[in-house]
Amino acid sequence: QIHTCLSMGVAVGLGKMKISSVPKSCKSVLQNKDFTTGFSSGLHRHFTEMSGGNGWLGKFSIFKNDSIGYMIWLKSLKEHPDIVSYSLRPLYQLVPNKLQKKAVKAAIEKYLEETAVKKSPKEPRCRGYGPYLSSNCCPLHASRGTLSVTIVRGWDLFGDDLSVTDGYAKMFYGSIQHRTKMIESNNPWWNAEFNLGKVDTRLVLKIEVWDEDPKYDDLLVHCEKYLSPGTHTFTCKGDYGSVEAKYTLTCDPYLTGEKC
């Protein structure tokens, strides 16, 4: 019953039905009130998704005629339409006459034969790219590239109360992990470069800085970074210090964009 009432409310709001035609039992629903007590308890909310057109945000009342914006949007669809659904069919199938349909099909086939790009008799050569390209030199997978990461330095590290930090850093990329050497300093320079080779460019790079202790190592800094092609330097600040790192991501041949 509530579904029926709400459908009536939409029809009222868009000017397709008069509120006087709505049953009394539905009016409480449209006003968001409880059936028994009449208390406004927030029974429902509604929102509208639109495709194409302009001049209307999709907001309207479901208890009164509130169709002015809707009518403006409806008229704007003539100049600003959008695709709601579509299907693809050969052009000749749209011709109702069988004889004409056959002629149109023959004409299209002749046009394609005359204007189509001829296939090269020679197979393209894709030397130097290994198993990542198909025989026609197209990439076998998207979001692929070569990655190297350098953990440059840390500063203002606070790992021990009575001595300097025994600091080292880790990097994680998917299942790949690397670690720098430990340096006794609150401001260590590691300059540790790690070549990760071919990677999935959609993963996140994680950098951590740790203080080495006899019993338990302490995590000082943790950060995460999504990557984009090129060479980039970034810094992260944690509760117990900061870290600087840089990376170079090179997309595989013929791959471009933010994630290759």
PDB file of C-alpha atoms in Angstrom:
ATOM      1  CA  GLN A   1       0.000   0.000   0.000  1.00  0.00           C
ATOM      2  CA  ILE A   2       2.849   2.410   0.805  1.00  0.00           C
ATOM      3  CA  HIS A   3       4.348   1.787  -2.650  1.00  0.00           C
ATOM      4  CA  THR A   4       1.001   2.660  -4.249  1.00  0.00           C
ATOM      5  CA  CYS A   5       0.709   5.818  -2.146  1.00  0.00           C
ATOM      6  CA  LEU A   6       4.220   6.978  -3.032  1.00  0.00           C
ATOM      7  CA  SER A   7       3.534   6.368  -6.733  1.00  0.00           C
ATOM      8  CA  MET A   8       0.457   8.595  -6.423  1.00  0.00           C
ATOM      9  CA  GLY A   9       2.589  11.226  -4.678  1.00  0.00           C
ATOM     10  CA  VAL A  10       5.064  11.292  -7.543  1.00  0.00           C
ATOM     11  CA  ALA A  11       2.183  11.689  -9.998  1.00  0.00           C
ATOM     12  CA  VAL A  12       0.801  14.593  -7.902  1.00  0.00           C
ATOM     13  CA  GLY A  13       4.178  16.328  -7.671  1.00  0.00           C
ATOM     14  CA  LEU A  14       4.774  16.080 -11.430  1.00  0.00           C
ATOM     15  CA  GLY A  15       1.309  17.406 -12.258  1.00  0.00           C
ATOM     16  CA  LYS A  16      -0.086  14.137 -13.586  1.00  0.00           C
ATOM     17  CA  MET A  17      -2.671  13.675 -10.826  1.00  0.00           C
ATOM     18  CA  LYS A  18      -4.661  15.933  -8.481  1.00  0.00           C
ATOM     19  CA  ILE A  19      -4.156  15.661  -4.721  1.00  0.00           C
ATOM     20  CA  SER A  20      -7.939  15.489  -4.330  1.00  0.00           C
ATOM     21  CA  SER A  21      -7.850  12.106  -6.087  1.00  0.00           C
ATOM     22  CA  VAL A  22      -5.490  10.640  -3.487  1.00  0.00           C
ATOM     23  CA  PRO A  23      -7.196   8.493  -0.797  1.00  0.00           C
ATOM     24  CA  LYS A  24      -7.161   9.853   2.755  1.00  0.00           C
ATOM     25  CA  SER A  25      -5.080   6.904   3.959  1.00  0.00           C
ATOM     26  CA  CYS A  26      -2.353   7.835   1.460  1.00  0.00           C
ATOM     27  CA  LYS A  27      -2.217  11.503   2.435  1.00  0.00           C
ATOM     28  CA  SER A  28      -0.685  10.634   5.819  1.00  0.00           C
ATOM     29  CA  VAL A  29       1.996   8.635   4.042  1.00  0.00           C
ATOM     30  CA  LEU A  30       2.764  11.479   1.635  1.00  0.00           C
ATOM     31  CA  GLN A  31       3.066  13.886   4.580  1.00  0.00           C
ATOM     32  CA  ASN A  32       5.507  11.465   6.225  1.00  0.00           C
ATOM     33  CA  LYS A  33       3.171  10.899   9.183  1.00  0.00           C
ATOM     34  CA  ASP A  34       2.408   7.787  11.226  1.00  0.00           C
ATOM     35  CA  PHE A  35      -0.966   6.208  10.388  1.00  0.00           C
ATOM     36  CA  THR A  36      -2.179   5.912  13.996  1.00  0.00           C
ATOM     37  CA  THR A  37      -0.772   8.906  15.867  1.00  0.00           C
ATOM     38  CA  GLY A  38      -0.204  11.340  13.013  1.00  0.00           C
ATOM     39  CA  PHE A  39       3.302  11.954  14.364  1.00  0.00           C
ATOM     40  CA  SER A  40       5.833  13.003  11.725  1.00  0.00           C
ATOM     41  CA  SER A  41       8.369  10.220  12.094  1.00  0.00           C
ATOM     42  CA  GLY A  42      10.306  10.436   8.831  1.00  0.00           C
ATOM     43  CA  LEU A  43       8.770   7.389   7.164  1.00  0.00           C
ATOM     44  CA  HIS A  44      10.452   7.962   3.813  1.00  0.00           C
ATOM     45  CA  ARG A  45      12.748  10.167   1.736  1.00  0.00           C
ATOM     46  CA  HIS A  46      12.932  10.441  -2.021  1.00  0.00           C
ATOM     47  CA  PHE A  47      15.439  11.662  -4.572  1.00  0.00           C
ATOM     48  CA  THR A  48      15.464  11.911  -8.361  1.00  0.00           C
ATOM     49  CA  GLU A  49      18.116  10.863 -10.868  1.00  0.00           C
ATOM     50  CA  MET A  50      18.002  12.627 -14.231  1.00  0.00           C
ATOM     51  CA  SER A  51      19.720  11.990 -17.538  1.00  0.00           C
ATOM     52  CA  GLY A  52      20.027  14.853 -20.023  1.00  0.00           C
ATOM     53  CA  GLY A  53      18.218  18.188 -20.014  1.00  0.00           C
ATOM     54  CA  ASN A  54      18.882  21.138 -17.714  1.00  0.00           C
ATOM     55  CA  GLY A  55      17.152  23.783 -15.582  1.00  0.00           C
ATOM     56  CA  TRP A  56      15.952  21.429 -12.816  1.00  0.00           C
ATOM     57  CA  LEU A  57      17.685  19.764  -9.872  1.00  0.00           C
ATOM     58  CA  GLY A  58      15.085  17.011  -9.551  1.00  0.00           C
ATOM     59  CA  LYS A  59      13.564  18.245  -6.292  1.00  0.00           C
ATOM     60  CA  PHE A  60       9.770  18.287  -5.995  1.00  0.00           C
ATOM     61  CA  SER A  61       6.996  17.833  -3.447  1.00  0.00           C
ATOM     62  CA  ILE A  62       4.907  14.656  -3.449  1.00  0.00           C
ATOM     63  CA  PHE A  63       1.979  16.320  -1.640  1.00  0.00           C
ATOM     64  CA  LYS A  64       1.203  19.127  -4.085  1.00  0.00           C
ATOM     65  CA  ASN A  65       1.609  20.051  -7.732  1.00  0.00           C
ATOM     66  CA  ASP A  66       5.279  21.048  -7.934  1.00  0.00           C
ATOM     67  CA  SER A  67       5.824  20.435 -11.626  1.00  0.00           C
ATOM     68  CA  ILE A  68       7.152  23.797 -12.909  1.00  0.00           C
ATOM     69  CA  GLY A  69      10.798  22.724 -12.750  1.00  0.00           C
ATOM     70  CA  TYR A  70       9.931  19.326 -14.182  1.00  0.00           C
ATOM     71  CA  MET A  71       8.155  20.889 -17.188  1.00  0.00           C
ATOM     72  CA  ILE A  72      11.121  23.195 -17.862  1.00  0.00           C
ATOM     73  CA  TRP A  73      13.461  20.191 -17.788  1.00  0.00           C
ATOM     74  CA  LEU A  74      11.118  18.196 -20.025  1.00  0.00           C
ATOM     75  CA  LYS A  75      11.184  20.916 -22.701  1.00  0.00           C
ATOM     76  CA  SER A  76      14.985  21.203 -22.500  1.00  0.00           C
ATOM     77  CA  LEU A  77      15.376  17.543 -23.494  1.00  0.00           C
ATOM     78  CA  LYS A  78      14.760  18.503 -27.130  1.00  0.00           C
ATOM     79  CA  GLU A  79      18.026  20.456 -27.192  1.00  0.00           C
ATOM     80  CA  HIS A  80      19.929  18.473 -24.550  1.00  0.00           C
ATOM     81  CA  PRO A  81      18.904  14.809 -24.828  1.00  0.00           C
ATOM     82  CA  ASP A  82      20.809  11.926 -23.317  1.00  0.00           C
ATOM     83  CA  ILE A  83      20.920   8.182 -23.921  1.00  0.00           C
ATOM     84  CA  VAL A  84      18.893   6.133 -21.453  1.00  0.00           C
ATOM     85  CA  SER A  85      19.196   2.840 -23.329  1.00  0.00           C
ATOM     86  CA  TYR A  86      20.265   1.804 -26.803  1.00  0.00           C
ATOM     87  CA  SER A  87      20.673  -1.152 -29.124  1.00  0.00           C
ATOM     88  CA  LEU A  88      22.857  -1.542 -32.205  1.00  0.00           C
ATOM     89  CA  ARG A  89      21.455  -2.929 -35.443  1.00  0.00           C
ATOM     90  CA  PRO A  90      22.769  -2.966 -39.015  1.00  0.00           C
ATOM     91  CA  LEU A  91      21.424  -0.027 -41.000  1.00  0.00           C
ATOM     92  CA  TYR A  92      19.771  -2.216 -43.632  1.00  0.00           C
ATOM     93  CA  GLN A  93      17.568  -3.884 -40.996  1.00  0.00           C
ATOM     94  CA  LEU A  94      15.765  -0.574 -40.498  1.00  0.00           C
ATOM     95  CA  VAL A  95      14.419  -0.701 -44.057  1.00  0.00           C
ATOM     96  CA  PRO A  96      10.916  -2.288 -44.035  1.00  0.00           C
ATOM     97  CA  ASN A  97      10.802  -3.293 -47.716  1.00  0.00           C
ATOM     98  CA  LYS A  98      12.573  -6.638 -48.321  1.00  0.00           C
ATOM     99  CA  LEU A  99      13.818  -5.719 -51.796  1.00  0.00           C
ATOM    100  CA  GLN A 100      15.168  -2.360 -50.621  1.00  0.00           C
ATOM    101  CA  LYS A 101      16.680  -4.013 -47.539  1.00  0.00           C
ATOM    102  CA  LYS A 102      18.653  -6.389 -49.757  1.00  0.00           C
ATOM    103  CA  ALA A 103      19.868  -3.514 -51.945  1.00  0.00           C
ATOM    104  CA  VAL A 104      20.963  -1.412 -48.944  1.00  0.00           C
ATOM    105  CA  LYS A 105      22.850  -4.383 -47.490  1.00  0.00           C
ATOM    106  CA  ALA A 106      24.670  -4.945 -50.797  1.00  0.00           C
ATOM    107  CA  ALA A 107      25.575  -1.245 -51.024  1.00  0.00           C
ATOM    108  CA  ILE A 108      26.979  -1.225 -47.481  1.00  0.00           C
ATOM    109  CA  GLU A 109      29.065  -4.342 -48.113  1.00  0.00           C
ATOM    110  CA  LYS A 110      30.462  -2.830 -51.315  1.00  0.00           C
ATOM    111  CA  TYR A 111      31.346   0.395 -49.503  1.00  0.00           C
ATOM    112  CA  LEU A 112      33.163  -1.536 -46.770  1.00  0.00           C
ATOM    113  CA  GLU A 113      35.119  -3.564 -49.318  1.00  0.00           C
ATOM    114  CA  GLU A 114      36.255  -0.393 -51.101  1.00  0.00           C
ATOM    115  CA  THR A 115      37.128   1.722 -48.051  1.00  0.00           C
ATOM    116  CA  ALA A 116      38.249  -0.779 -45.380  1.00  0.00           C
ATOM    117  CA  VAL A 117      41.901  -0.688 -44.296  1.00  0.00           C
ATOM    118  CA  LYS A 118      43.714  -3.612 -45.846  1.00  0.00           C
ATOM    119  CA  LYS A 119      45.409  -6.068 -43.496  1.00  0.00           C
ATOM    120  CA  SER A 120      49.189  -5.945 -43.691  1.00  0.00           C
ATOM    121  CA  PRO A 121      50.670  -9.197 -44.988  1.00  0.00           C
ATOM    122  CA  LYS A 122      53.631  -8.777 -42.635  1.00  0.00           C
ATOM    123  CA  GLU A 123      53.270  -9.433 -38.933  1.00  0.00           C
ATOM    124  CA  PRO A 124      54.445  -6.451 -36.845  1.00  0.00           C
ATOM    125  CA  ARG A 125      57.623  -6.891 -34.864  1.00  0.00           C
ATOM    126  CA  CYS A 126      57.478  -6.226 -31.133  1.00  0.00           C
ATOM    127  CA  ARG A 127      61.030  -6.958 -30.126  1.00  0.00           C
ATOM    128  CA  GLY A 128      62.264  -5.912 -26.721  1.00  0.00           C
ATOM    129  CA  TYR A 129      58.870  -5.873 -25.029  1.00  0.00           C
ATOM    130  CA  GLY A 130      58.880  -9.459 -23.745  1.00  0.00           C
ATOM    131  CA  PRO A 131      55.646 -11.261 -22.925  1.00  0.00           C
ATOM    132  CA  TYR A 132      53.636  -8.098 -22.232  1.00  0.00           C
ATOM    133  CA  LEU A 133      52.534  -7.437 -25.834  1.00  0.00           C
ATOM    134  CA  SER A 134      50.441  -9.606 -28.124  1.00  0.00           C
ATOM    135  CA  SER A 135      51.519 -10.564 -31.637  1.00  0.00           C
ATOM    136  CA  ASN A 136      49.953  -7.369 -33.042  1.00  0.00           C
ATOM    137  CA  CYS A 137      51.940  -5.220 -30.555  1.00  0.00           C
ATOM    138  CA  CYS A 138      48.887  -4.389 -28.430  1.00  0.00           C
ATOM    139  CA  PRO A 139      49.303  -4.585 -24.629  1.00  0.00           C
ATOM    140  CA  LEU A 140      47.979  -7.806 -23.131  1.00  0.00           C
ATOM    141  CA  HIS A 141      46.938  -6.026 -19.930  1.00  0.00           C
ATOM    142  CA  ALA A 142      46.111  -2.459 -18.891  1.00  0.00           C
ATOM    143  CA  SER A 143      47.412  -0.822 -15.692  1.00  0.00           C
ATOM    144  CA  ARG A 144      50.924  -2.190 -16.119  1.00  0.00           C
ATOM    145  CA  GLY A 145      54.237  -0.424 -15.717  1.00  0.00           C
ATOM    146  CA  THR A 146      57.784  -0.496 -14.344  1.00  0.00           C
ATOM    147  CA  LEU A 147      58.318   0.895 -10.842  1.00  0.00           C
ATOM    148  CA  SER A 148      61.322   1.928  -8.783  1.00  0.00           C
ATOM    149  CA  VAL A 149      61.068   3.363  -5.264  1.00  0.00           C
ATOM    150  CA  THR A 150      63.707   5.277  -3.288  1.00  0.00           C
ATOM    151  CA  ILE A 151      63.344   5.815   0.458  1.00  0.00           C
ATOM    152  CA  VAL A 152      65.392   8.991   0.803  1.00  0.00           C
ATOM    153  CA  ARG A 153      65.487  10.004   4.462  1.00  0.00           C
ATOM    154  CA  GLY A 154      63.742  10.438   7.785  1.00  0.00           C
ATOM    155  CA  TRP A 155      63.854  13.380  10.151  1.00  0.00           C
ATOM    156  CA  ASP A 156      62.791  14.359  13.653  1.00  0.00           C
ATOM    157  CA  LEU A 157      62.447  10.678  14.512  1.00  0.00           C
ATOM    158  CA  PHE A 158      61.653   9.945  18.151  1.00  0.00           C
ATOM    159  CA  GLY A 159      62.233   6.294  18.926  1.00  0.00           C
ATOM    160  CA  ASP A 160      64.039   6.300  22.270  1.00  0.00           C
ATOM    161  CA  ASP A 161      63.884   8.572  25.299  1.00  0.00           C
ATOM    162  CA  LEU A 162      67.531   8.265  26.315  1.00  0.00           C
ATOM    163  CA  SER A 163      69.318   7.668  22.999  1.00  0.00           C
ATOM    164  CA  VAL A 164      69.096   8.338  19.273  1.00  0.00           C
ATOM    165  CA  THR A 165      66.731   6.365  17.069  1.00  0.00           C
ATOM    166  CA  ASP A 166      67.909   3.076  15.571  1.00  0.00           C
ATOM    167  CA  GLY A 167      65.916   3.815  12.448  1.00  0.00           C
ATOM    168  CA  TYR A 168      65.120   1.770   9.385  1.00  0.00           C
ATOM    169  CA  ALA A 169      62.360   1.978   6.766  1.00  0.00           C
ATOM    170  CA  LYS A 170      60.182  -0.534   4.942  1.00  0.00           C
ATOM    171  CA  MET A 171      58.255  -0.329   1.708  1.00  0.00           C
ATOM    172  CA  PHE A 172      55.327  -2.496   0.600  1.00  0.00           C
ATOM    173  CA  TYR A 173      53.727  -2.724  -2.843  1.00  0.00           C
ATOM    174  CA  GLY A 174      51.278  -5.582  -3.179  1.00  0.00           C
ATOM    175  CA  SER A 175      53.241  -8.697  -2.236  1.00  0.00           C
ATOM    176  CA  ILE A 176      56.606  -6.939  -2.723  1.00  0.00           C
ATOM    177  CA  GLN A 177      58.507  -5.861   0.407  1.00  0.00           C
ATOM    178  CA  HIS A 178      61.896  -4.195   0.910  1.00  0.00           C
ATOM    179  CA  ARG A 179      63.779  -2.789   3.896  1.00  0.00           C
ATOM    180  CA  THR A 180      66.596  -0.285   4.300  1.00  0.00           C
ATOM    181  CA  LYS A 181      69.593  -0.755   6.558  1.00  0.00           C
ATOM    182  CA  MET A 182      69.407   0.536  10.133  1.00  0.00           C
ATOM    183  CA  ILE A 183      71.042   3.900  10.869  1.00  0.00           C
ATOM    184  CA  GLU A 184      71.573   5.264  14.382  1.00  0.00           C
ATOM    185  CA  SER A 185      70.232   8.783  13.927  1.00  0.00           C
ATOM    186  CA  ASN A 186      67.131  10.867  14.477  1.00  0.00           C
ATOM    187  CA  ASN A 187      67.687  12.254  10.961  1.00  0.00           C
ATOM    188  CA  PRO A 188      68.909   9.298   8.879  1.00  0.00           C
ATOM    189  CA  TRP A 189      69.674   9.407   5.158  1.00  0.00           C
ATOM    190  CA  TRP A 190      69.024   5.978   3.669  1.00  0.00           C
ATOM    191  CA  ASN A 191      68.869   6.791  -0.066  1.00  0.00           C
ATOM    192  CA  ALA A 192      67.825   3.182  -0.623  1.00  0.00           C
ATOM    193  CA  GLU A 193      66.567   2.471  -4.148  1.00  0.00           C
ATOM    194  CA  PHE A 194      64.447  -0.587  -4.911  1.00  0.00           C
ATOM    195  CA  ASN A 195      63.642  -1.667  -8.475  1.00  0.00           C
ATOM    196  CA  LEU A 196      60.325  -3.499  -8.408  1.00  0.00           C
ATOM    197  CA  GLY A 197      60.178  -4.353 -12.119  1.00  0.00           C
ATOM    198  CA  LYS A 198      56.782  -4.872 -13.784  1.00  0.00           C
ATOM    199  CA  VAL A 199      53.870  -4.045 -11.466  1.00  0.00           C
ATOM    200  CA  ASP A 200      50.114  -3.507 -11.366  1.00  0.00           C
ATOM    201  CA  THR A 201      49.828   0.290 -11.267  1.00  0.00           C
ATOM    202  CA  ARG A 202      46.513   0.266  -9.373  1.00  0.00           C
ATOM    203  CA  LEU A 203      48.040  -0.830  -6.057  1.00  0.00           C
ATOM    204  CA  VAL A 204      49.019   1.454  -3.183  1.00  0.00           C
ATOM    205  CA  LEU A 205      52.608   2.108  -2.072  1.00  0.00           C
ATOM    206  CA  LYS A 206      53.115   1.883   1.701  1.00  0.00           C
ATOM    207  CA  ILE A 207      56.109   3.371   3.533  1.00  0.00           C
ATOM    208  CA  GLU A 208      56.895   2.709   7.197  1.00  0.00           C
ATOM    209  CA  VAL A 209      59.674   3.930   9.499  1.00  0.00           C
ATOM    210  CA  TRP A 210      60.615   1.804  12.500  1.00  0.00           C
ATOM    211  CA  ASP A 211      62.840   2.100  15.573  1.00  0.00           C
ATOM    212  CA  GLU A 212      64.817  -1.082  16.173  1.00  0.00           C
ATOM    213  CA  ASP A 213      64.745  -2.305  19.773  1.00  0.00           C
ATOM    214  CA  PRO A 214      66.030  -5.519  21.432  1.00  0.00           C
ATOM    215  CA  LYS A 215      62.528  -6.786  22.233  1.00  0.00           C
ATOM    216  CA  TYR A 216      59.912  -5.038  20.059  1.00  0.00           C
ATOM    217  CA  ASP A 217      60.473  -2.602  17.198  1.00  0.00           C
ATOM    218  CA  ASP A 218      58.384   0.577  17.352  1.00  0.00           C
ATOM    219  CA  LEU A 219      56.437   1.981  14.376  1.00  0.00           C
ATOM    220  CA  LEU A 220      57.194   5.701  14.041  1.00  0.00           C
ATOM    221  CA  VAL A 221      55.715   6.699  10.657  1.00  0.00           C
ATOM    222  CA  HIS A 222      53.193   5.046   8.326  1.00  0.00           C
ATOM    223  CA  CYS A 223      51.884   6.444   5.041  1.00  0.00           C
ATOM    224  CA  GLU A 224      50.184   5.265   1.849  1.00  0.00           C
ATOM    225  CA  LYS A 225      50.418   6.689  -1.666  1.00  0.00           C
ATOM    226  CA  TYR A 226      48.593   5.897  -4.915  1.00  0.00           C
ATOM    227  CA  LEU A 227      50.938   6.316  -7.859  1.00  0.00           C
ATOM    228  CA  SER A 228      50.818   8.090 -11.211  1.00  0.00           C
ATOM    229  CA  PRO A 229      53.243   7.913 -14.165  1.00  0.00           C
ATOM    230  CA  GLY A 230      56.467   9.905 -13.960  1.00  0.00           C
ATOM    231  CA  THR A 231      58.972  10.695 -11.217  1.00  0.00           C
ATOM    232  CA  HIS A 232      57.505  12.084  -8.001  1.00  0.00           C
ATOM    233  CA  THR A 233      58.842  12.969  -4.540  1.00  0.00           C
ATOM    234  CA  PHE A 234      56.558  12.970  -1.505  1.00  0.00           C
ATOM    235  CA  THR A 235      56.806  13.292   2.276  1.00  0.00           C
ATOM    236  CA  CYS A 236      54.759  11.865   5.130  1.00  0.00           C
ATOM    237  CA  LYS A 237      54.490  13.111   8.696  1.00  0.00           C
ATOM    238  CA  GLY A 238      53.693  10.709  11.545  1.00  0.00           C
ATOM    239  CA  ASP A 239      53.345  10.984  15.305  1.00  0.00           C
ATOM    240  CA  TYR A 240      57.032  10.282  15.845  1.00  0.00           C
ATOM    241  CA  GLY A 241      58.770  11.794  12.831  1.00  0.00           C
ATOM    242  CA  SER A 242      58.653  12.244   9.066  1.00  0.00           C
ATOM    243  CA  VAL A 243      59.901  10.435   5.973  1.00  0.00           C
ATOM    244  CA  GLU A 244      60.735  11.417   2.387  1.00  0.00           C
ATOM    245  CA  ALA A 245      60.499   9.040  -0.563  1.00  0.00           C
ATOM    246  CA  LYS A 246      60.358   9.211  -4.337  1.00  0.00           C
ATOM    247  CA  TYR A 247      59.295   6.863  -7.103  1.00  0.00           C
ATOM    248  CA  THR A 248      59.451   6.521 -10.870  1.00  0.00           C
ATOM    249  CA  LEU A 249      56.577   4.778 -12.646  1.00  0.00           C
ATOM    250  CA  THR A 250      56.903   4.135 -16.385  1.00  0.00           C
ATOM    251  CA  CYS A 251      53.865   2.813 -18.249  1.00  0.00           C
ATOM    252  CA  ASP A 252      54.272  -0.211 -20.498  1.00  0.00           C
ATOM    253  CA  PRO A 253      54.435   0.573 -24.256  1.00  0.00           C
ATOM    254  CA  TYR A 254      51.207   2.002 -25.700  1.00  0.00           C
ATOM    255  CA  LEU A 255      49.636   2.472 -22.247  1.00  0.00           C
ATOM    256  CA  THR A 256      48.839   5.994 -21.032  1.00  0.00           C
ATOM    257  CA  GLY A 257      46.660   7.803 -18.522  1.00  0.00           C
ATOM    258  CA  GLU A 258      46.635   8.232 -14.755  1.00  0.00           C
ATOM    259  CA  LYS A 259      46.957   4.478 -14.124  1.00  0.00           C
ATOM    260  CA  CYS A 260      48.526   3.416 -17.453  1.00  0.00           C
TER     261      CYS A 260
END
